[in-house]
Coordinates of C-alpha atoms in Angstrom, one line a residue:
T284 CA 4.9 6.4 18.2
L285 CA 3.6 8.9 15.4
D286 CA 2.7 11.3 17.8
R287 CA 6.2 12.0 18.9
A288 CA 7.3 11.6 15.1
L289 CA 5.0 14.6 14.2
A290 CA 6.1 16.6 17.3
A291 CA 9.7 16.0 16.1
A292 CA 8.8 17.2 12.6
R293 CA 7.1 20.2 13.6
D294 CA 10.1 21.3 15.9
C295 CA 12.1 20.9 12.7
D296 CA 9.7 23.4 10.9
D297 CA 10.1 21.1 7.9
R298 CA 6.3 21.0 6.4
R299 CA 7.3 17.9 3.9
L300 CA 8.2 16.1 7.0
V301 CA 5.0 16.7 8.9
D302 CA 3.1 15.8 5.5
G303 CA 4.9 12.7 5.5
V304 CA 4.3 11.8 9.0
R305 CA 0.8 13.0 8.7
A306 CA 0.4 10.3 5.6
S307 CA 1.8 7.6 7.5
A308 CA -0.9 8.1 10.5
P309 CA -3.8 6.9 8.4
E310 CA -2.0 3.7 7.2
A311 CA -0.7 2.7 10.4
A312 CA -4.3 3.1 11.7
L313 CA -5.6 1.1 8.9
W314 CA -2.9 -1.9 9.3
G315 CA -1.7 -1.6 12.8
P316 CA -3.5 -3.4 15.8
R317 CA -6.4 -1.1 16.5
Q318 CA -9.9 -1.3 16.6
V319 CA -11.8 -0.4 13.5
T320 CA -13.6 2.5 15.3
R321 CA -10.5 3.8 16.6
A322 CA -8.7 3.3 13.3
S323 CA -11.3 5.4 11.7
G324 CA -11.2 8.1 14.2
R325 CA -7.2 8.5 13.8
C326 CA -8.1 8.9 9.9
L327 CA -10.6 11.4 10.2
D328 CA -8.4 13.4 12.7
V329 CA -5.7 13.7 10.1
V330 CA -8.6 14.8 7.4
R331 CA -10.1 17.6 9.8
V332 CA -6.5 18.5 10.7
L333 CA -5.7 19.0 7.3
R334 CA -8.9 21.0 6.5
I335 CA -8.2 23.2 9.2
T336 CA -4.5 24.0 8.3
G337 CA -5.2 24.1 4.7
G338 CA -3.1 21.2 4.3
A339 CA -1.8 18.7 1.6
P340 CA -4.3 17.2 -0.8
A341 CA -2.4 14.2 -1.3
V342 CA -2.1 13.6 2.4
E343 CA -6.1 14.0 2.8
A344 CA -6.5 11.7 -0.2
V345 CA -4.1 8.8 1.5
A346 CA -6.4 9.3 4.6
L347 CA -9.7 9.0 2.8
R348 CA -8.4 6.2 0.9
C349 CA -7.5 4.3 4.3
Q350 CA -10.9 5.5 5.8
A351 CA -12.8 4.0 2.8
V352 CA -11.3 0.5 3.8
L353 CA -12.2 1.1 7.2
E354 CA -15.7 2.0 6.2
A355 CA -16.1 -1.2 4.2
L356 CA -14.9 -3.2 7.4
R357 CA -17.9 -1.2 9.4
G358 CA -20.5 -2.6 6.8
R359 CA -20.7 0.6 5.0
P360 CA -19.9 -0.1 1.4
D361 CA -21.7 3.0 -0.1
A362 CA -19.5 5.4 2.0
A363 CA -16.6 3.5 1.3
R364 CA -17.1 3.7 -2.6
T365 CA -17.6 7.1 -2.3
M366 CA -14.5 8.0 -0.4
V367 CA -12.3 6.0 -2.5
A368 CA -13.7 7.6 -5.6
A369 CA -12.9 11.3 -3.9
A370 CA -9.1 9.8 -3.2
R371 CA -8.9 8.6 -6.6
R372 CA -9.8 12.0 -8.1
T373 CA -7.0 13.9 -6.0
F374 CA -4.4 11.4 -7.2
E375 CA -5.3 11.7 -10.9
E376 CA -5.7 15.4 -10.6
L377 CA -2.1 15.4 -8.8
G378 CA -0.7 12.5 -11.0
L379 CA 0.4 10.6 -8.6
A380 CA 0.4 7.1 -10.3
P381 CA 1.7 5.0 -7.4
H382 CA -1.2 6.4 -5.3
L383 CA -3.7 5.5 -7.7
L384 CA -2.6 1.8 -7.7
E385 CA -2.9 1.7 -3.9
T386 CA -6.4 3.2 -4.6
D387 CA -7.1 0.3 -6.8
I388 CA -6.0 -2.1 -4.3
A389 CA -8.1 -0.3 -1.8
A390 CA -11.3 -0.6 -4.0
G391 CA -10.5 -4.1 -4.5
H392 CA -10.4 -4.6 -0.9
I393 CA -13.8 -2.8 -0.4
E394 CA -15.3 -5.1 -2.8
L395 CA -14.1 -8.2 -1.3
A396 CA -15.8 -7.3 2.0
H397 CA -18.8 -6.8 0.4
A398 CA -18.9 -10.2 -1.4
H399 CA -18.0 -8.7 -4.7
P400 CA -15.3 -10.8 -5.8
A401 CA -15.4 -10.2 -10.0
E402 CA -15.9 -6.3 -9.0
A403 CA -12.4 -6.6 -6.8
E404 CA -10.9 -8.6 -9.6
A405 CA -11.8 -5.8 -11.8
H406 CA -9.4 -3.2 -9.5
L407 CA -6.8 -5.9 -8.3
R408 CA -5.8 -7.4 -11.8
P409 CA -4.4 -4.3 -13.3
A410 CA -2.9 -3.3 -10.3
L411 CA -1.3 -6.1 -9.7
E412 CA 0.5 -6.0 -13.3
S413 CA 1.3 -2.5 -12.9
L414 CA 2.9 -3.0 -9.4
R415 CA 4.7 -5.8 -10.6
E416 CA 6.0 -4.0 -13.7
R417 CA 7.3 -1.1 -11.4
G418 CA 9.1 -4.1 -9.2
L419 CA 7.0 -2.9 -6.1
D420 CA 7.5 -6.2 -4.3
G421 CA 5.5 -5.4 -1.1
E422 CA 2.7 -3.7 -2.6
T423 CA 2.8 -6.5 -5.3
A424 CA 2.4 -9.0 -2.7
R425 CA -0.7 -7.3 -1.2
A426 CA -2.5 -6.9 -4.0
A427 CA -1.8 -10.7 -5.3
A428 CA -2.8 -11.8 -1.8
L429 CA -6.3 -9.8 -2.2
L430 CA -6.7 -11.2 -5.9
G431 CA -6.1 -14.9 -4.8
R432 CA -9.2 -14.2 -2.2
A433 CA -11.2 -12.8 -5.0
L434 CA -10.3 -15.6 -7.4
L435 CA -10.8 -18.2 -4.6
A436 CA -14.2 -16.8 -3.8
Q437 CA -15.2 -17.0 -7.6
G438 CA -14.1 -20.8 -7.8
R439 CA -10.9 -20.4 -9.6
V440 CA -8.8 -22.3 -7.3
D441 CA -5.8 -22.9 -9.6
E442 CA -5.2 -19.3 -10.6
A443 CA -5.8 -18.3 -6.9
E444 CA -3.1 -20.8 -5.9
A445 CA -0.9 -19.5 -8.4
V446 CA -1.4 -15.9 -7.3
G447 CA -1.1 -16.7 -3.7
E448 CA 2.2 -18.2 -4.2
E449 CA 3.3 -15.4 -5.6
A450 CA 2.0 -13.2 -2.9
A451 CA 3.9 -15.6 -0.5
R452 CA 7.3 -15.4 -2.3
L453 CA 7.1 -11.8 -2.5
A454 CA 6.0 -10.8 1.1

């Protein structure tokens, strides 16, 4: 489990390893088999620990990005957009382009959760193209799947089908 991995990283006295495990916790909470409220608690725990310990800004931004999607799933779009914007600012300040692309995917997910497919497309299409150029197949597949949903919600069935086929091929 992540708790054991964190304990092992601390035993090694390796700050980068500890940060890596902490960054994995929000992602695992978001995409793992947890209730939204429990997953949200896990993300907020990571943020609190990092703020208390003077932690890593990039790891905190990952937790905020994941929390943003969870807030959208809880029906709180304004909070979700505020959190994803904060994560984006941190990644921009740190120059972490891959994390910015993940943030675009999260922003698209948030807009889809609140029935704004055109806004979702505005985030997802550029992310998809950049991820495709970088050869990041797993992330490209996720962006393509979400973009397909956005296109389908706009009645653009043929485009949605093509993007969905790409997502299935890459996944």
